[in-house]
C-alpha positions as YAML, in Angstrom:
chain: A
units: angstrom
residues:
- id: 1
  name: MET
  ca: [-9.49, 6.83, 48.96]
- id: 2
  name: ASN
  ca: [-6.51, 9.17, 49.99]
- id: 3
  name: ILE
  ca: [-4.82, 11.93, 47.74]
- id: 4
  name: LYS
  ca: [-2.07, 9.53, 46.36]
- id: 5
  name: LEU
  ca: [-3.69, 6.99, 45.53]
- id: 6
  name: LYS
  ca: [-6.65, 8.48, 43.72]
- id: 7
  name: ASP
  ca: [-3.47, 10.50, 41.58]
- id: 8
  name: LEU
  ca: [-1.65, 7.83, 41.40]
- id: 9
  name: ILE
  ca: [-5.37, 6.52, 39.53]
- id: 10
  name: ASP
  ca: [-6.44, 9.30, 37.72]
- id: 11
  name: LYS
  ca: [-2.83, 9.83, 35.90]
- id: 12
  name: SER
  ca: [-2.67, 6.27, 35.06]
- id: 13
  name: ASP
  ca: [-3.87, 4.78, 31.77]
- id: 14
  name: ILE
  ca: [-3.19, 0.97, 32.52]
- id: 15
  name: LEU
  ca: [-4.34, 0.13, 36.59]
- id: 16
  name: LEU
  ca: [-2.22, -3.49, 37.68]
- id: 17
  name: GLU
  ca: [-4.04, -4.70, 40.84]
- id: 18
  name: VAL
  ca: [-1.67, -6.63, 42.56]
- id: 19
  name: LEU
  ca: [-3.72, -10.01, 44.46]
- id: 20
  name: ASP
  ca: [-2.06, -12.25, 46.86]
- id: 21
  name: SER
  ca: [-2.71, -16.23, 44.94]
- id: 22
  name: ARG
  ca: [-3.34, -17.49, 47.84]
- id: 23
  name: PHE
  ca: [-6.97, -15.58, 48.39]
- id: 24
  name: PRO
  ca: [-7.16, -13.55, 45.61]
- id: 25
  name: LYS
  ca: [-11.17, -12.66, 45.80]
- id: 26
  name: ALA
  ca: [-10.19, -11.25, 49.57]
- id: 27
  name: CYS
  ca: [-7.44, -9.51, 48.21]
- id: 28
  name: ARG
  ca: [-10.09, -7.80, 44.93]
- id: 29
  name: ILE
  ca: [-10.29, -4.00, 46.55]
- id: 30
  name: LYS
  ca: [-13.83, -3.79, 44.24]
- id: 31
  name: TYR
  ca: [-14.73, 0.27, 45.10]
- id: 32
  name: ILE
  ca: [-11.68, 1.24, 43.20]
- id: 33
  name: GLU
  ca: [-11.71, -1.49, 40.48]
- id: 34
  name: ARG
  ca: [-15.41, 0.53, 40.31]
- id: 35
  name: TYR
  ca: [-13.60, 3.77, 40.29]
- id: 36
  name: ILE
  ca: [-11.24, 2.68, 38.01]
- id: 37
  name: LYS
  ca: [-14.45, 1.55, 35.52]
- id: 38
  name: GLU
  ca: [-16.01, 5.02, 36.24]
- id: 39
  name: LYS
  ca: [-12.90, 6.79, 34.58]
- id: 40
  name: LYS
  ca: [-12.37, 4.44, 31.72]
- id: 41
  name: LYS
  ca: [-9.06, 3.01, 32.79]
- id: 42
  name: HIS
  ca: [-7.82, -0.68, 31.51]
- id: 43
  name: LEU
  ca: [-7.36, -2.56, 34.72]
- id: 44
  name: ILE
  ca: [-4.93, -5.97, 34.85]
- id: 45
  name: LEU
  ca: [-5.49, -7.99, 38.07]
- id: 46
  name: VAL
  ca: [-1.75, -9.47, 38.68]
- id: 47
  name: LEU
  ca: [-2.01, -12.65, 41.09]
- id: 48
  name: ASN
  ca: [1.54, -12.84, 42.52]
- id: 49
  name: LYS
  ca: [2.86, -15.26, 44.75]
- id: 50
  name: SER
  ca: [1.82, -17.76, 42.61]
- id: 51
  name: ASP
  ca: [4.52, -20.40, 43.46]
- id: 52
  name: LEU
  ca: [2.65, -21.06, 47.02]
- id: 53
  name: VAL
  ca: [-0.28, -22.13, 44.82]
- id: 54
  name: PRO
  ca: [-1.20, -25.38, 42.86]
- id: 55
  name: GLU
  ca: [-1.63, -25.29, 38.95]
- id: 56
  name: ASP
  ca: [-5.42, -26.64, 39.75]
- id: 57
  name: PHE
  ca: [-6.08, -23.48, 41.93]
- id: 58
  name: ILE
  ca: [-4.68, -21.32, 39.56]
- id: 59
  name: GLU
  ca: [-6.53, -22.88, 36.51]
- id: 60
  name: ILE
  ca: [-9.82, -22.15, 38.39]
- id: 61
  name: VAL
  ca: [-8.97, -18.43, 39.73]
- id: 62
  name: MET
  ca: [-7.88, -17.81, 36.23]
- id: 63
  name: GLU
  ca: [-11.30, -18.51, 34.79]
- id: 64
  name: GLU
  ca: [-13.33, -16.55, 36.86]
- id: 65
  name: PHE
  ca: [-11.39, -13.40, 36.78]
- id: 66
  name: SER
  ca: [-10.73, -13.66, 33.29]
- id: 67
  name: ASN
  ca: [-14.33, -13.11, 32.72]
- id: 68
  name: GLU
  ca: [-14.11, -9.69, 34.53]
- id: 69
  name: TYR
  ca: [-10.26, -7.99, 33.35]
- id: 70
  name: PRO
  ca: [-7.59, -9.66, 32.30]
- id: 71
  name: THR
  ca: [-5.59, -11.93, 34.04]
- id: 72
  name: VAL
  ca: [-2.13, -13.12, 34.93]
- id: 73
  name: TYR
  ca: [-0.18, -15.00, 37.70]
- id: 74
  name: VAL
  ca: [3.00, -13.92, 37.84]
- id: 75
  name: SER
  ca: [5.59, -14.68, 41.23]
- id: 76
  name: SER
  ca: [8.70, -12.38, 42.35]
- id: 77
  name: LYS
  ca: [10.73, -15.45, 42.92]
- id: 78
  name: THR
  ca: [10.36, -17.99, 39.90]
- id: 79
  name: ARG
  ca: [10.18, -14.36, 37.43]
- id: 80
  name: LYS
  ca: [6.97, -16.71, 36.02]
- id: 81
  name: GLY
  ca: [4.63, -14.86, 33.93]
- id: 82
  name: SER
  ca: [6.52, -10.92, 33.88]
- id: 83
  name: ARG
  ca: [7.04, -11.78, 30.00]
- id: 84
  name: ARG
  ca: [2.93, -12.44, 29.90]
- id: 85
  name: LEU
  ca: [2.26, -9.22, 32.02]
- id: 86
  name: ARG
  ca: [4.28, -7.28, 29.58]
- id: 87
  name: LYS
  ca: [2.51, -8.88, 26.86]
- id: 88
  name: ILE
  ca: [-0.96, -7.77, 27.81]
- id: 89
  name: ILE
  ca: [0.43, -4.63, 28.82]
- id: 90
  name: LYS
  ca: [1.82, -3.38, 25.46]
- id: 91
  name: GLU
  ca: [-1.70, -4.37, 23.71]
- id: 92
  name: MET
  ca: [-3.91, -2.37, 25.71]
- id: 93
  name: GLY
  ca: [-1.21, 0.14, 25.63]
- id: 94
  name: LYS
  ca: [-0.63, -0.16, 21.17]
- id: 95
  name: ASP
  ca: [-2.71, 2.83, 20.35]
- id: 96
  name: MET
  ca: [-1.70, 4.98, 22.80]
- id: 97
  name: GLU
  ca: [0.71, 7.51, 21.93]
- id: 98
  name: LYS
  ca: [1.88, 7.45, 25.70]
- id: 99
  name: ALA
  ca: [0.72, 4.61, 28.40]
- id: 100
  name: TYR
  ca: [1.52, 4.89, 31.99]
- id: 101
  name: ILE
  ca: [1.06, 2.40, 34.51]
- id: 102
  name: GLY
  ca: [0.32, 2.45, 37.91]
- id: 103
  name: VAL
  ca: [0.58, -0.13, 40.54]
- id: 104
  name: PHE
  ca: [-1.74, -0.79, 43.33]
- id: 105
  name: GLY
  ca: [-2.86, -2.74, 46.52]
- id: 106
  name: TYR
  ca: [-3.19, -4.67, 49.57]
- id: 107
  name: PRO
  ca: [0.26, -4.17, 52.03]
- id: 108
  name: ASN
  ca: [2.21, -7.56, 50.89]
- id: 109
  name: THR
  ca: [0.40, -8.45, 48.49]
- id: 110
  name: GLY
  ca: [3.73, -7.91, 46.50]
- id: 111
  name: LYS
  ca: [3.15, -4.53, 44.98]
- id: 112
  name: SER
  ca: [7.29, -3.27, 44.34]
- id: 113
  name: SER
  ca: [8.18, -7.26, 43.03]
- id: 114
  name: VAL
  ca: [5.25, -6.46, 40.51]
- id: 115
  name: ILE
  ca: [7.07, -3.20, 39.70]
- id: 116
  name: ASN
  ca: [10.41, -4.67, 39.25]
- id: 117
  name: LEU
  ca: [9.16, -7.70, 36.76]
- id: 118
  name: VAL
  ca: [7.60, -5.21, 34.71]
- id: 119
  name: VAL
  ca: [10.83, -2.70, 34.66]
- id: 120
  name: GLY
  ca: [13.19, -5.90, 34.80]
- id: 121
  name: ARG
  ca: [16.81, -4.38, 35.02]
- id: 122
  name: LYS
  ca: [16.03, -0.78, 33.89]
- id: 123
  name: ARG
  ca: [15.77, 1.37, 37.05]
- id: 124
  name: ALA
  ca: [16.35, 4.83, 35.93]
- id: 125
  name: LYS
  ca: [14.01, 7.04, 37.14]
- id: 126
  name: THR
  ca: [12.74, 10.38, 35.23]
- id: 127
  name: SER
  ca: [11.80, 14.02, 36.99]
- id: 128
  name: PRO
  ca: [8.29, 13.48, 38.31]
- id: 129
  name: ILE
  ca: [5.27, 14.33, 36.01]
- id: 130
  name: PRO
  ca: [3.90, 17.56, 36.20]
- id: 131
  name: GLY
  ca: [0.29, 17.24, 37.55]
- id: 132
  name: PHE
  ca: [1.33, 14.47, 39.78]
- id: 133
  name: THR
  ca: [1.19, 14.51, 43.98]
- id: 134
  name: ARG
  ca: [5.11, 15.50, 44.58]
- id: 135
  name: GLY
  ca: [6.84, 12.69, 45.65]
- id: 136
  name: LEU
  ca: [5.86, 10.51, 42.49]
- id: 137
  name: GLN
  ca: [8.83, 9.46, 40.10]
- id: 138
  name: ILE
  ca: [8.11, 7.30, 36.24]
- id: 139
  name: ILE
  ca: [10.47, 5.29, 34.90]
- id: 140
  name: LYS
  ca: [11.06, 4.85, 31.30]
- id: 141
  name: LEU
  ca: [10.43, 1.49, 30.19]
- id: 142
  name: SER
  ca: [10.17, 1.97, 26.07]
- id: 143
  name: LYS
  ca: [8.91, 5.59, 24.43]
- id: 144
  name: LYS
  ca: [5.91, 4.93, 25.22]
- id: 145
  name: PHE
  ca: [5.32, 2.78, 28.30]
- id: 146
  name: TYR
  ca: [6.03, 4.49, 31.52]
- id: 147
  name: LEU
  ca: [5.70, 2.53, 34.88]
- id: 148
  name: ILE
  ca: [4.93, 4.64, 38.15]
- id: 149
  name: ASP
  ca: [6.91, 4.02, 40.78]
- id: 150
  name: SER
  ca: [5.21, 4.81, 43.87]
- id: 151
  name: PRO
  ca: [2.82, 1.52, 44.51]
- id: 152
  name: GLY
  ca: [-1.10, 2.61, 45.71]
- id: 153
  name: ILE
  ca: [-1.28, 1.04, 49.18]
- id: 154
  name: VAL
  ca: [-4.51, 0.76, 50.57]
- id: 155
  name: ILE
  ca: [-5.61, -0.55, 53.97]
- id: 156
  name: PRO
  ca: [-8.56, -3.50, 54.50]
- id: 157
  name: ARG
  ca: [-11.21, -2.76, 56.26]
- id: 158
  name: ASN
  ca: [-11.07, -6.21, 57.45]
- id: 159
  name: LYS
  ca: [-8.36, -6.31, 60.61]
- id: 160
  name: TYR
  ca: [-8.22, -10.21, 60.56]
- id: 161
  name: LEU
  ca: [-7.50, -9.95, 56.72]
- id: 162
  name: LEU
  ca: [-4.63, -7.20, 57.52]
- id: 163
  name: ALA
  ca: [-3.14, -9.73, 60.16]
- id: 164
  name: ILE
  ca: [-2.79, -12.38, 57.21]
- id: 165
  name: LEU
  ca: [-1.66, -10.77, 54.76]
- id: 166
  name: GLY
  ca: [1.40, -10.04, 57.28]
- id: 167
  name: ALA
  ca: [0.71, -6.05, 57.02]
- id: 168
  name: ILE
  ca: [0.53, -6.15, 60.98]
- id: 169
  name: ARG
  ca: [3.76, -6.69, 63.06]
- id: 170
  name: VAL
  ca: [2.32, -10.29, 64.78]
- id: 171
  name: GLU
  ca: [3.47, -8.82, 68.37]
- id: 172
  name: LYS
  ca: [1.34, -5.55, 67.46]
- id: 173
  name: ILE
  ca: [-2.10, -7.82, 66.81]
- id: 174
  name: GLU
  ca: [-4.64, -7.25, 70.07]
- id: 175
  name: PHE
  ca: [-6.82, -11.01, 69.52]
- id: 176
  name: PRO
  ca: [-4.39, -12.67, 67.37]
- id: 177
  name: GLN
  ca: [-6.37, -15.85, 68.43]
- id: 178
  name: LYS
  ca: [-9.62, -14.43, 65.90]
- id: 179
  name: ALA
  ca: [-7.08, -13.84, 62.84]
- id: 180
  name: VAL
  ca: [-6.24, -17.36, 63.13]
- id: 181
  name: LEU
  ca: [-9.77, -18.11, 63.32]
- id: 182
  name: TYR
  ca: [-10.03, -16.14, 60.47]
- id: 183
  name: LEU
  ca: [-7.71, -18.57, 58.42]
- id: 184
  name: TYR
  ca: [-8.88, -21.18, 60.61]
- id: 185
  name: LYS
  ca: [-12.61, -20.80, 58.33]
- id: 186
  name: HIS
  ca: [-11.16, -19.96, 55.10]
- id: 187
  name: ILE
  ca: [-8.57, -22.95, 54.80]
- id: 188
  name: GLY
  ca: [-9.81, -26.00, 56.87]
- id: 189
  name: LYS
  ca: [-7.54, -28.11, 59.15]
- id: 190
  name: LYS
  ca: [-5.47, -30.52, 56.49]
- id: 191
  name: PRO
  ca: [-2.79, -27.35, 55.91]
- id: 192
  name: PHE
  ca: [-2.07, -27.45, 59.67]
- id: 193
  name: GLU
  ca: [-1.77, -30.88, 60.21]
- id: 194
  name: GLU
  ca: [-0.02, -31.06, 57.00]
- id: 195
  name: ALA
  ca: [2.46, -28.17, 58.62]
- id: 196
  name: TYR
  ca: [3.10, -29.37, 61.85]
- id: 197
  name: ASN
  ca: [2.78, -32.83, 61.75]
- id: 198
  name: ILE
  ca: [-0.26, -33.24, 63.58]
- id: 199
  name: LYS
  ca: [-3.69, -34.24, 63.51]
- id: 200
  name: VAL
  ca: [-6.62, -31.75, 64.59]
- id: 201
  name: ASP
  ca: [-10.47, -32.46, 64.87]
- id: 202
  name: ASN
  ca: [-11.39, -28.27, 65.27]
- id: 203
  name: LEU
  ca: [-9.53, -25.28, 66.25]
- id: 204
  name: LYS
  ca: [-9.40, -25.35, 69.98]
- id: 205
  name: ASP
  ca: [-7.72, -28.73, 69.69]
- id: 206
  name: LEU
  ca: [-5.37, -26.95, 67.29]
- id: 207
  name: PHE
  ca: [-4.52, -25.04, 70.16]
- id: 208
  name: ILE
  ca: [-4.27, -28.06, 72.92]
- id: 209
  name: LYS
  ca: [-2.16, -29.64, 70.51]
- id: 210
  name: LEU
  ca: [1.09, -26.85, 69.92]
- id: 211
  name: LYS
  ca: [0.89, -25.36, 73.20]
- id: 212
  name: GLU
  ca: [2.02, -28.71, 73.76]
- id: 213
  name: LYS
  ca: [4.22, -29.21, 70.94]
- id: 214
  name: TYR
  ca: [5.91, -26.19, 72.10]
- id: 215
  name: ASN
  ca: [5.74, -26.68, 75.59]
- id: 216
  name: VAL
  ca: [3.88, -23.37, 75.91]
- id: 217
  name: LYS
  ca: [3.72, -22.45, 78.96]
- id: 218
  name: ASP
  ca: [2.36, -18.58, 79.62]
- id: 219
  name: LYS
  ca: [-0.85, -17.77, 81.56]
- id: 220
  name: ASP
  ca: [-1.91, -16.35, 78.20]
- id: 221
  name: TRP
  ca: [-1.32, -19.46, 75.99]
- id: 222
  name: ILE
  ca: [-3.76, -19.15, 73.67]
- id: 223
  name: LYS
  ca: [-2.36, -15.86, 72.33]
- id: 224
  name: LYS
  ca: [1.29, -17.41, 72.33]
- id: 225
  name: VAL
  ca: [-0.21, -20.01, 70.65]
- id: 226
  name: ALA
  ca: [-1.92, -17.97, 68.04]
- id: 227
  name: ARG
  ca: [1.02, -15.91, 67.51]
- id: 228
  name: ILE
  ca: [2.97, -18.51, 66.60]
- id: 229
  name: ILE
  ca: [0.90, -19.44, 63.51]
- id: 230
  name: LEU
  ca: [0.18, -16.72, 62.90]
- id: 231
  name: TYR
  ca: [4.61, -16.09, 62.38]
- id: 232
  name: ASP
  ca: [4.47, -19.22, 59.88]
- id: 233
  name: TRP
  ca: [1.73, -18.57, 58.05]
- id: 234
  name: GLN
  ca: [3.51, -15.19, 56.94]
- id: 235
  name: ARG
  ca: [6.72, -17.21, 57.07]
- id: 236
  name: GLY
  ca: [5.04, -19.69, 54.05]
- id: 237
  name: LYS
  ca: [5.31, -22.92, 56.19]
- id: 238
  name: ILE
  ca: [1.05, -22.99, 56.66]
- id: 239
  name: LYS
  ca: [0.60, -23.29, 52.79]
- id: 240
  name: GLY
  ca: [-3.46, -22.46, 52.70]
- id: 241
  name: PHE
  ca: [-4.98, -21.30, 50.71]
- id: 242
  name: TRP
  ca: [-8.72, -19.99, 49.69]
- id: 243
  name: LEU
  ca: [-11.18, -18.88, 46.53]
...
């Protein structure tokens, strides 16, 4: 855990762990959750991008995750869940003289969007908090609540998850076909069939049919097709999800 993230957690009273609703369990950072628990801090699981998953999936995840921590689904697009998130934060901080709120998670899960949801239209920063790592700023939400405007970014140990999150530029991925395999194993073939309006038997068949569909003639056509798939996933064309 880097110093800035550790400082963010140590100085916060309430932590928001931002997860991608399409694959929430894969986005949970258990070793940080354990650290937060050891420090006796409050933790809220915030499942962002809820507009990309069906309601029945949301219910399954809520039932499982809520047994451990308060859980809320939000969407930065529709502002869904913003009122409930603020309500949970207020309940957690009701007995505190002042409550500092920190936000952390993997890249591209929407941490800055969640900060904006909590802040609303207020965006006036105060001075840095004494004792914090230089550069951390806070936003005064009320006389009691302060949000730390510096999302803690955690890099996944799984490099394929990093690619699925869109945290690496597709053209920079050395073996994009392995990232596609990781995605295919989790979401199955149906989302690809619906996205490309084709029928496939397996992953190999998917690659061959997309090669034909897009008339890919590159010598290294497998990488080219894999990058097309990853671009489409990151743009939301492929609508898959898994727990």
